Short mmCIF file of N, CA and C and ligand atoms in Angstrom, two decimals:
data_model
loop_
_atom_site.label_atom_id
_atom_site.label_comp_id
_atom_site.label_asym_id
_atom_site.label_seq_id
_atom_site.Cartn_x
_atom_site.Cartn_y
_atom_site.Cartn_z
N UNK A 397 -11.47 -34.74 9.00
CA UNK A 397 -10.67 -32.90 9.79
C UNK A 397 -9.30 -33.35 8.49
N UNK A 398 -8.94 -32.80 7.62
CA UNK A 398 -7.27 -32.22 7.17
C UNK A 398 -7.19 -31.20 7.71
N UNK A 399 -5.44 -31.02 7.53
CA UNK A 399 -4.87 -29.52 7.06
C UNK A 399 -4.40 -29.16 5.67
N UNK A 400 -4.19 -27.74 5.41
CA UNK A 400 -4.16 -27.62 3.93
C UNK A 400 -3.02 -27.04 4.44
N UNK A 401 -2.33 -26.32 3.40
CA UNK A 401 -1.08 -25.92 3.00
C UNK A 401 -1.98 -23.97 2.83
N UNK A 402 -1.42 -23.25 3.05
CA UNK A 402 -1.39 -22.33 1.90
C UNK A 402 -0.25 -21.63 1.95
N UNK A 403 -0.26 -20.81 0.51
CA UNK A 403 0.85 -20.52 0.31
C UNK A 403 1.20 -19.23 -0.38
N UNK A 404 1.58 -18.12 0.01
CA UNK A 404 2.18 -17.05 -0.27
C UNK A 404 2.98 -16.92 -1.57
N UNK A 405 3.35 -15.39 -2.46
CA UNK A 405 4.20 -15.33 -2.99
C UNK A 405 5.07 -14.26 -2.95
N UNK A 406 6.09 -13.32 -2.86
CA UNK A 406 6.70 -12.32 -3.34
C UNK A 406 7.80 -11.80 -4.22
N UNK A 407 7.21 -11.08 -4.69
CA UNK A 407 8.84 -10.32 -6.24
C UNK A 407 9.90 -10.38 -4.85
N UNK A 408 10.63 -10.19 -5.06
CA UNK A 408 12.22 -9.45 -4.53
C UNK A 408 13.19 -8.74 -5.16
N UNK A 409 13.11 -7.29 -5.30
CA UNK A 409 13.58 -6.53 -6.03
C UNK A 409 14.80 -5.67 -5.26
N UNK A 410 15.68 -5.88 -5.91
CA UNK A 410 17.13 -5.13 -5.10
C UNK A 410 17.79 -3.64 -5.57
N UNK A 411 16.61 -3.33 -6.37
CA UNK A 411 16.98 -1.80 -6.04
C UNK A 411 15.76 -0.76 -6.98
N UNK A 412 15.55 0.38 -6.69
CA UNK A 412 14.18 0.48 -8.37
C UNK A 412 14.23 0.90 -9.18
N UNK A 413 15.93 0.22 -9.54
CA UNK A 413 16.21 1.32 -11.09
C UNK A 413 15.11 -0.74 -11.78
N UNK A 414 15.66 -1.55 -10.54
CA UNK A 414 14.62 -2.89 -11.21
C UNK A 414 13.25 -2.54 -11.10
N UNK A 415 12.83 -2.07 -11.50
CA UNK A 415 10.98 -2.25 -11.57
C UNK A 415 10.96 -1.79 -13.34
N UNK A 416 9.69 -1.81 -12.92
CA UNK A 416 9.10 -1.17 -14.08
C UNK A 416 9.24 0.12 -14.62
N UNK A 417 9.06 1.00 -15.36
CA UNK A 417 9.77 2.37 -15.66
C UNK A 417 8.02 3.15 -14.94
N UNK A 418 6.86 2.86 -15.32
CA UNK A 418 5.68 2.92 -15.17
C UNK A 418 5.51 2.85 -12.93
N UNK A 419 6.94 1.90 -11.87
CA UNK A 419 6.74 1.71 -10.32
C UNK A 419 7.39 3.45 -10.72
N UNK A 420 8.90 3.29 -11.24
CA UNK A 420 9.27 3.91 -10.84
C UNK A 420 9.04 5.22 -10.20
N UNK A 421 7.34 5.40 -11.39
CA UNK A 421 7.15 6.85 -11.56
C UNK A 421 6.56 7.01 -10.34
N UNK A 422 5.49 6.57 -10.38
CA UNK A 422 4.87 5.47 -8.66
C UNK A 422 5.12 6.00 -6.94
N UNK A 423 6.52 5.11 -7.86
CA UNK A 423 7.79 5.17 -5.99
C UNK A 423 8.35 6.59 -6.01
N UNK A 424 7.87 7.60 -7.14
CA UNK A 424 9.09 9.03 -7.03
C UNK A 424 7.65 10.06 -6.83
N UNK A 425 6.42 9.34 -6.84
CA UNK A 425 5.22 10.67 -6.30
C UNK A 425 5.56 9.91 -4.60
N UNK A 426 5.08 8.69 -4.12
CA UNK A 426 5.40 7.95 -2.92
C UNK A 426 5.92 9.34 -2.09
N UNK A 427 7.71 8.85 -2.71
CA UNK A 427 8.23 9.24 -1.87
C UNK A 427 7.90 10.94 -1.11
N UNK A 428 7.77 11.58 -2.47
CA UNK A 428 6.30 13.01 -2.67
C UNK A 428 6.63 13.47 -1.14
N UNK A 429 5.30 12.29 -1.01
CA UNK A 429 4.00 12.20 -0.92
C UNK A 429 4.82 11.99 1.62
N UNK A 430 5.01 10.78 0.71
CA UNK A 430 5.29 11.52 2.31
C UNK A 430 6.09 11.61 3.43
N UNK A 431 6.73 13.25 1.96
CA UNK A 431 8.14 14.78 2.84
C UNK A 431 6.30 14.89 3.81
N UNK A 432 4.56 15.43 3.55
CA UNK A 432 4.45 15.82 3.45
C UNK A 432 2.84 15.68 4.88
N UNK A 433 3.52 14.00 5.26
CA UNK A 433 2.69 13.31 6.10
C UNK A 433 3.01 14.29 7.58
N UNK A 434 1.95 14.03 7.97
CA UNK A 434 1.72 14.57 10.12
C UNK A 434 1.63 13.36 10.28
N UNK A 435 3.35 13.69 11.29
CA UNK A 435 4.10 12.16 12.61
C UNK A 435 4.33 12.66 12.38
N UNK A 436 3.21 13.60 13.91
CA UNK A 436 4.74 14.74 15.14
C UNK A 436 4.53 12.99 15.99
N UNK A 437 4.05 11.97 16.08
CA UNK A 437 4.03 11.18 17.37
C UNK A 437 4.92 9.72 17.22
N UNK A 438 4.73 9.68 15.56
CA UNK A 438 6.06 8.79 15.76
C UNK A 438 6.62 7.92 14.92
N UNK A 439 7.27 9.71 14.30
CA UNK A 439 7.95 10.39 13.52
C UNK A 439 7.96 9.07 12.13
N UNK A 440 7.46 7.93 11.60
CA UNK A 440 7.75 7.59 10.59
C UNK A 440 6.12 8.14 9.51
N UNK A 441 6.93 9.04 9.03
CA UNK A 441 6.43 8.65 7.51
C UNK A 441 5.90 8.30 6.34
N UNK A 442 4.33 8.08 5.65
CA UNK A 442 4.65 7.09 5.37
C UNK A 442 4.00 7.77 3.34
N UNK A 443 4.53 6.90 2.43
CA UNK A 443 3.40 7.34 1.39
C UNK A 443 3.31 7.06 1.01
N UNK A 444 2.31 6.87 -0.06
CA UNK A 444 1.93 6.19 -0.49
C UNK A 444 1.17 6.54 -2.07
N UNK A 445 1.55 5.64 -3.30
CA UNK A 445 0.50 6.85 -4.35
C UNK A 445 0.43 4.70 -5.30
N UNK A 446 -1.02 5.17 -5.56
CA UNK A 446 -1.54 4.35 -6.33
C UNK A 446 -2.14 4.68 -8.02
N UNK A 447 -1.80 3.98 -8.67
CA UNK A 447 -1.86 3.70 -10.35
C UNK A 447 -3.28 3.88 -11.12
N UNK A 448 -4.43 3.90 -11.01
CA UNK A 448 -5.74 4.10 -11.83
C UNK A 448 -5.21 3.60 -13.46
N UNK A 449 -6.27 2.59 -13.75
CA UNK A 449 -5.96 2.06 -15.30
C UNK A 449 -6.22 3.31 -16.19
N UNK A 450 -7.02 4.34 -15.57
CA UNK A 450 -7.13 5.23 -17.02
C UNK A 450 -5.55 5.86 -17.01
N UNK A 451 -4.42 5.99 -16.11
CA UNK A 451 -3.38 7.09 -15.45
C UNK A 451 -3.32 7.73 -14.70
N UNK A 452 -3.76 7.53 -14.75
CA UNK A 452 -3.94 8.36 -12.85
C UNK A 452 -3.75 8.06 -11.66
N UNK A 453 -3.02 9.15 -11.34
CA UNK A 453 -2.10 8.72 -10.03
C UNK A 453 -2.48 9.69 -8.40
N UNK A 454 -2.21 8.90 -7.64
CA UNK A 454 -3.37 8.95 -6.75
C UNK A 454 -2.23 8.81 -5.37
N UNK A 455 -2.52 10.16 -4.50
CA UNK A 455 -0.80 9.91 -3.24
C UNK A 455 -1.54 10.33 -2.29
N UNK A 456 -0.74 9.40 -1.42
CA UNK A 456 -1.59 10.41 -0.12
C UNK A 456 -0.71 9.96 1.46
N UNK A 457 -0.96 9.96 2.73
CA UNK A 457 0.75 9.24 3.00
C UNK A 457 0.07 9.73 5.30
N UNK A 458 0.95 9.61 5.50
CA UNK A 458 -0.43 9.10 7.61
C UNK A 458 -0.26 10.22 8.43
N UNK A 459 -1.65 10.96 8.39
CA UNK A 459 -2.06 11.79 9.06
C UNK A 459 -2.43 11.10 10.30
N UNK A 460 -1.04 11.59 11.51
CA UNK A 460 -1.97 11.20 13.67
C UNK A 460 -2.86 11.86 13.71
N UNK A 461 -2.91 11.59 14.93
CA UNK A 461 -3.56 12.39 15.46
C UNK A 461 -3.37 12.91 16.89
N UNK A 462 -3.43 13.81 17.98
CA UNK A 462 -3.36 13.69 19.96
C UNK A 462 -4.21 12.72 19.49
N UNK A 463 -5.26 12.05 19.53
CA UNK A 463 -6.19 11.20 19.59
C UNK A 463 -5.46 9.83 19.22
N UNK A 464 -4.60 8.96 19.68
CA UNK A 464 -3.93 8.52 18.31
C UNK A 464 -4.78 7.32 18.13
N UNK A 465 -5.26 6.59 17.96
CA UNK A 465 -6.60 6.06 17.32
C UNK A 465 -7.27 6.43 16.63
N UNK A 466 -7.44 7.89 16.47
CA UNK A 466 -7.97 8.71 15.45
C UNK A 466 -6.54 8.86 14.03
N UNK A 467 -5.87 8.60 13.67
CA UNK A 467 -4.68 8.72 12.83
C UNK A 467 -4.75 7.51 11.63
N UNK A 468 -4.76 7.86 10.27
CA UNK A 468 -5.28 6.98 10.05
C UNK A 468 -3.49 6.48 8.95
N UNK A 469 -2.89 5.19 8.29
CA UNK A 469 -2.28 5.38 7.36
C UNK A 469 -2.19 6.15 5.71
N UNK A 470 -1.28 5.81 5.70
CA UNK A 470 -1.24 6.39 4.44
C UNK A 470 -1.47 5.70 2.52
N UNK A 471 -1.83 5.03 3.25
CA UNK A 471 -2.75 3.73 1.99
C UNK A 471 -3.60 4.15 2.16
N UNK A 472 -4.79 3.79 3.52
CA UNK A 472 -6.08 4.06 3.37
C UNK A 472 -6.26 5.83 2.74
N UNK A 473 -5.84 6.96 2.74
CA UNK A 473 -5.75 7.94 2.61
C UNK A 473 -5.59 8.01 0.91
N UNK A 474 -4.96 6.58 0.70
CA UNK A 474 -4.64 6.91 -0.72
C UNK A 474 -5.50 6.33 -1.46
N UNK A 475 -5.93 5.87 -0.92
CA UNK A 475 -7.29 3.89 -1.47
C UNK A 475 -8.17 4.80 -1.56
N UNK A 476 -8.39 6.03 -0.29
CA UNK A 476 -9.91 6.86 0.15
C UNK A 476 -9.93 7.53 -1.25
N UNK A 477 -9.67 8.39 -1.26
CA UNK A 477 -9.01 9.08 -2.25
C UNK A 477 -9.19 8.54 -3.73
N UNK A 478 -9.14 7.86 -4.02
CA UNK A 478 -9.16 7.62 -5.25
C UNK A 478 -11.12 6.93 -5.53
N UNK A 479 -11.01 6.00 -4.34
CA UNK A 479 -12.36 5.40 -4.01
C UNK A 479 -13.59 6.33 -3.75
N UNK A 480 -13.30 7.33 -3.37
CA UNK A 480 -14.63 8.50 -3.16
C UNK A 480 -14.46 9.75 -4.77
N UNK A 481 -13.12 9.74 -5.70
CA UNK A 481 -13.53 10.24 -6.78
C UNK A 481 -13.58 9.64 -8.09
N UNK A 482 -12.45 9.22 -7.94
CA UNK A 482 -12.78 7.67 -9.19
C UNK A 482 -14.07 6.20 -8.63
N UNK A 483 -14.42 6.39 -7.59
CA UNK A 483 -15.66 5.69 -8.08
C UNK A 483 -15.07 3.86 -8.57
N UNK A 484 -15.44 4.28 -10.35
CA UNK A 484 -15.86 3.35 -11.41
C UNK A 484 -14.46 2.98 -11.91
N UNK A 485 -13.53 3.83 -11.20
CA UNK A 485 -12.37 3.12 -11.76
C UNK A 485 -10.54 2.29 -11.11
N UNK A 486 -10.96 1.13 -11.68
CA UNK A 486 -9.52 0.68 -11.68
C UNK A 486 -8.56 0.41 -11.16
N UNK A 487 -8.15 0.15 -9.64
CA UNK A 487 -7.20 0.12 -9.11
C UNK A 487 -5.65 -0.92 -9.84
N UNK A 488 -5.01 -0.35 -10.67
CA UNK A 488 -3.96 -1.60 -11.24
C UNK A 488 -2.75 -1.77 -10.19
N UNK A 489 -2.34 -0.03 -9.20
CA UNK A 489 -1.25 -0.26 -8.90
C UNK A 489 -0.48 0.41 -7.55
N UNK A 490 0.13 0.50 -5.82
CA UNK A 490 -0.03 0.73 -5.27
C UNK A 490 1.67 0.42 -5.42
N UNK A 491 2.58 2.23 -4.63
CA UNK A 491 3.42 2.13 -3.79
C UNK A 491 3.16 2.55 -2.74
N UNK A 492 4.07 1.80 -1.57
CA UNK A 492 4.11 2.07 -0.22
C UNK A 492 6.15 2.59 0.30
N UNK A 493 6.07 3.50 0.45
CA UNK A 493 7.08 4.18 1.17
C UNK A 493 7.12 4.57 2.21
N UNK A 494 8.43 3.92 3.16
CA UNK A 494 8.46 4.97 4.36
C UNK A 494 9.50 5.55 5.33
N UNK A 495 9.75 6.13 5.75
CA UNK A 495 11.26 6.35 6.59
C UNK A 495 10.84 7.22 7.79
N UNK A 496 11.79 7.57 9.29
CA UNK A 496 11.95 7.38 10.21
C UNK A 496 12.26 9.45 10.06
N UNK A 497 12.33 9.75 11.03
CA UNK A 497 12.76 10.88 11.76
C UNK A 497 14.13 10.62 12.64
N UNK A 498 14.15 9.83 13.19
CA UNK A 498 14.58 9.03 14.40
C UNK A 498 16.15 7.90 13.87
N UNK A 499 16.05 6.88 12.53
CA UNK A 499 16.71 6.10 12.20
C UNK A 499 16.70 5.52 10.49
N UNK A 500 17.18 5.31 10.22
CA UNK A 500 16.26 4.91 9.34
C UNK A 500 16.46 3.18 8.50
N UNK A 501 15.54 3.71 8.02
CA UNK A 501 14.28 2.58 8.50
C UNK A 501 14.56 1.67 6.46
N UNK A 502 15.93 0.34 6.48
CA UNK A 502 16.20 0.34 5.59
C UNK A 502 15.91 -1.44 4.86
N UNK A 503 14.48 -1.48 5.56
CA UNK A 503 13.43 -3.06 5.26
C UNK A 503 12.27 -2.18 4.44
N UNK A 504 11.85 -3.73 4.04
CA UNK A 504 10.59 -2.88 3.88
C UNK A 504 9.39 -2.68 4.13
N UNK A 505 8.42 -1.78 4.13
CA UNK A 505 6.94 -1.26 5.30
C UNK A 505 6.49 -1.89 4.74
N UNK A 506 5.63 -2.75 5.89
CA UNK A 506 4.74 -3.62 4.56
C UNK A 506 2.89 -2.89 5.03
N UNK A 507 1.91 -2.91 4.35
CA UNK A 507 1.14 -2.95 4.75
C UNK A 507 0.52 -2.83 6.45
N UNK A 508 -0.07 -2.51 7.04
CA UNK A 508 -0.56 -3.15 8.06
C UNK A 508 -2.17 -3.73 8.85
N UNK A 509 -2.06 -4.58 8.97
CA UNK A 509 -3.80 -5.06 9.06
C UNK A 509 -5.01 -4.25 8.75
N UNK A 510 -5.14 -3.07 9.23
CA UNK A 510 -6.78 -2.89 8.47
C UNK A 510 -6.28 -1.85 6.95
N UNK A 511 -4.92 -1.39 6.82
CA UNK A 511 -4.78 -1.21 5.35
C UNK A 511 -5.33 -2.99 4.45
N UNK A 512 -4.69 -3.68 4.85
CA UNK A 512 -4.49 -4.78 3.74
C UNK A 512 -6.37 -5.54 3.63
N UNK A 513 -7.22 -5.54 4.82
CA UNK A 513 -8.26 -5.61 4.58
C UNK A 513 -8.94 -4.43 4.02
N UNK A 514 -9.02 -3.54 4.14
CA UNK A 514 -9.48 -2.09 3.47
C UNK A 514 -9.03 -2.55 1.54
N UNK A 515 -7.70 -2.77 1.63
CA UNK A 515 -7.24 -3.16 0.54
C UNK A 515 -8.26 -3.42 -0.50
N UNK A 516 -7.73 -4.89 0.28
CA UNK A 516 -8.49 -6.47 -0.16
C UNK A 516 -10.36 -6.03 -0.95
N UNK A 517 -10.76 -5.04 0.19
CA UNK A 517 -12.07 -4.93 -0.55
C UNK A 517 -12.10 -4.69 -1.05
N UNK A 518 -11.96 -3.54 -2.29
CA UNK A 518 -11.84 -2.60 -3.50
C UNK A 518 -10.97 -3.70 -4.84
N UNK A 519 -10.23 -4.54 -3.75
CA UNK A 519 -9.64 -4.90 -4.81
C UNK A 519 -10.49 -6.13 -5.63
N UNK A 520 -11.71 -6.53 -4.05
CA UNK A 520 -12.75 -7.82 -4.04
C UNK A 520 -13.49 -6.56 -5.37
N UNK A 521 -14.02 -6.06 -5.19
CA UNK A 521 -15.21 -5.26 -5.61
C UNK A 521 -14.51 -4.94 -6.88
N UNK A 522 -13.10 -4.33 -7.30
CA UNK A 522 -13.03 -4.03 -9.08
C UNK A 522 -12.62 -5.28 -9.55
N UNK A 523 -12.90 -6.49 -9.00
CA UNK A 523 -12.69 -7.77 -9.90
C UNK A 523 -11.17 -8.13 -11.06
N UNK A 524 -10.75 -7.09 -10.14
CA UNK A 524 -9.01 -7.05 -10.64
C UNK A 524 -7.81 -6.80 -9.68
N UNK A 525 -7.22 -7.87 -9.50
CA UNK A 525 -5.41 -8.07 -8.52
C UNK A 525 -5.11 -6.32 -8.06
N UNK A 526 -4.72 -6.19 -7.68
CA UNK A 526 -4.17 -4.42 -7.38
C UNK A 526 -2.62 -5.19 -7.44
N UNK A 527 -1.50 -4.95 -7.67
CA UNK A 527 -0.46 -5.57 -7.77
C UNK A 527 0.28 -4.56 -5.75
N UNK A 528 0.82 -4.83 -4.90
CA UNK A 528 1.24 -3.78 -4.53
C UNK A 528 2.90 -3.66 -4.04
N UNK A 529 3.28 -2.63 -3.67
CA UNK A 529 5.28 -2.80 -4.12
C UNK A 529 5.20 -1.64 -2.56
N UNK A 530 5.71 -2.66 -1.31
CA UNK A 530 6.09 -1.60 -0.65
C UNK A 530 7.75 -1.47 -0.19
N UNK A 531 8.29 -0.86 0.28
CA UNK A 531 9.99 -0.63 0.28
C UNK A 531 10.20 0.17 1.84
N UNK A 532 11.69 0.06 1.64
CA UNK A 532 12.17 1.44 3.07
C UNK A 532 12.28 2.61 2.05
N UNK A 533 13.32 3.61 3.23
CA UNK A 533 13.51 4.29 1.99
C UNK A 533 14.81 3.73 1.78
N UNK A 534 15.70 3.02 1.53
CA UNK A 534 16.55 2.29 1.73
C UNK A 534 16.08 0.51 0.99
N UNK A 535 17.25 0.06 0.50
CA UNK A 535 16.75 -1.39 0.82
C UNK A 535 15.96 -2.19 -0.21
N UNK A 536 15.97 -3.34 -0.10
CA UNK A 536 14.71 -4.75 -1.30
C UNK A 536 13.65 -4.00 -1.26
N UNK A 537 12.60 -3.48 -2.12
CA UNK A 537 10.64 -3.82 -2.76
C UNK A 537 10.79 -4.96 -3.16
N UNK A 538 9.94 -5.18 -2.60
CA UNK A 538 9.24 -6.58 -2.15
C UNK A 538 7.61 -5.82 -2.45
N UNK A 539 7.69 -7.36 -3.13
CA UNK A 539 6.32 -6.80 -4.46
C UNK A 539 5.08 -8.19 -4.63
N UNK A 540 4.31 -7.89 -4.20
CA UNK A 540 2.46 -9.42 -4.85
C UNK A 540 1.83 -8.00 -5.56
N UNK A 541 1.91 -9.56 -6.15
CA UNK A 541 0.72 -9.35 -6.96
C UNK A 541 -0.43 -9.05 -7.02
N UNK A 542 -1.29 -9.24 -6.14
CA UNK A 542 -2.61 -9.43 -5.47
C UNK A 542 -2.73 -9.50 -3.71
N UNK A 543 -4.28 -8.38 -3.55
CA UNK A 543 -3.82 -8.80 -1.92
C UNK A 543 -4.49 -9.36 -0.88
N UNK A 544 -4.28 -11.03 -1.93
CA UNK A 544 -5.04 -12.01 -1.60
C UNK A 544 -3.26 -12.61 -0.95
N UNK A 545 -2.76 -12.35 -1.44
CA UNK A 545 -1.43 -13.15 -0.97
C UNK A 545 -0.43 -12.24 0.61
N UNK A 546 -1.12 -11.01 0.42
CA UNK A 546 -0.69 -10.17 1.45
C UNK A 546 -2.06 -10.68 3.35
N UNK A 547 -2.89 -10.87 2.28
CA UNK A 547 -4.12 -11.68 3.02
C UNK A 547 -4.59 -12.76 3.23
N UNK A 548 -4.49 -13.85 3.56
CA UNK A 548 -5.40 -15.43 2.89
C UNK A 548 -5.97 -15.08 4.44
N UNK A 549 -7.15 -16.02 3.66
CA UNK A 549 -8.31 -16.41 4.45
C UNK A 549 -9.27 -14.67 4.59
N UNK A 550 -9.00 -13.79 3.61
CA UNK A 550 -9.87 -12.94 4.31
C UNK A 550 -10.93 -12.71 4.63
N UNK A 551 -11.58 -12.25 5.61
CA UNK A 551 -13.11 -11.33 5.88
C UNK A 551 -13.24 -10.76 4.59
N UNK A 552 -14.90 -11.10 4.36
CA UNK A 552 -14.51 -11.11 3.50
C UNK A 552 -16.51 -10.22 3.14
N UNK A 553 -17.14 -9.38 2.64
CA UNK A 553 -18.59 -9.03 2.79
C UNK A 553 -19.82 -10.72 2.73
N UNK A 554 -18.49 -11.47 1.55
CA UNK A 554 -19.42 -12.62 0.88
C UNK A 554 -20.30 -13.78 1.70
N UNK A 555 -19.25 -12.95 3.69
CA UNK A 555 -18.75 -14.36 4.15
C UNK A 555 -20.89 -13.98 5.25
N UNK A 556 -21.15 -12.28 4.68
CA UNK A 556 -22.19 -12.56 5.90
C UNK A 556 -23.20 -12.43 5.17
N1 THU B 1220 1.37 3.23 9.21
C1 THU B 1220 1.18 3.10 7.44
O1 THU B 1220 0.49 4.95 7.47
N2 THU B 1220 1.53 2.51 7.09
C2 THU B 1220 1.11 1.64 7.06
O2 THU B 1220 0.72 0.23 6.60
C3 THU B 1220 1.42 0.91 9.01
C4 THU B 1220 2.35 2.42 9.63
C5 THU B 1220 1.36 5.46 9.63
C6 THU B 1220 0.34 4.60 10.59
C7 THU B 1220 1.47 5.71 11.59
O3 THU B 1220 1.36 7.02 11.42
C8 THU B 1220 3.05 5.31 11.82
O4 THU B 1220 2.72 5.03 10.50
C9 THU B 1220 3.67 5.26 12.96
O5 THU B 1220 2.50 3.81 12.51
#
């Protein structure tokens, strides 16, 4: 028997201005996208924007449903749009942002477990890491270099 330590790493930015210019552009588009979220139940609007390796930007936002579990997160709307329309083009970067109609979101909103698992699958499939930046409405921005940092010891189809 042995015990191992698994480490993960995060880069923390103090403001949008500190981000690379192409990521700042993704932030703008993610903010635009969260404006058309359909979130009448949570009042929590999430926008995601991802950049493909050919420079194309795909965005998505959360879409809720009166049958609550039928709703879907912004990240999965965006990645499934990309996977469905551009199945052979790799995803390089993803930005996630959120605001609430009820209070200020001033800390980074990190992707939920189901979104991490979904994004991990596409990262594995394309054999290239996806950078993930996540933020609130204001405050710091967190970045991970890979889904592996967000989902250590992930379930993988290789195990099946
Ligand atoms: N939500 C996302 O869109 N992405 C996440 O990673 C976390 C949660 C959405 C789902 C739901 O519509 C609302 O935020 C509140 O949970």
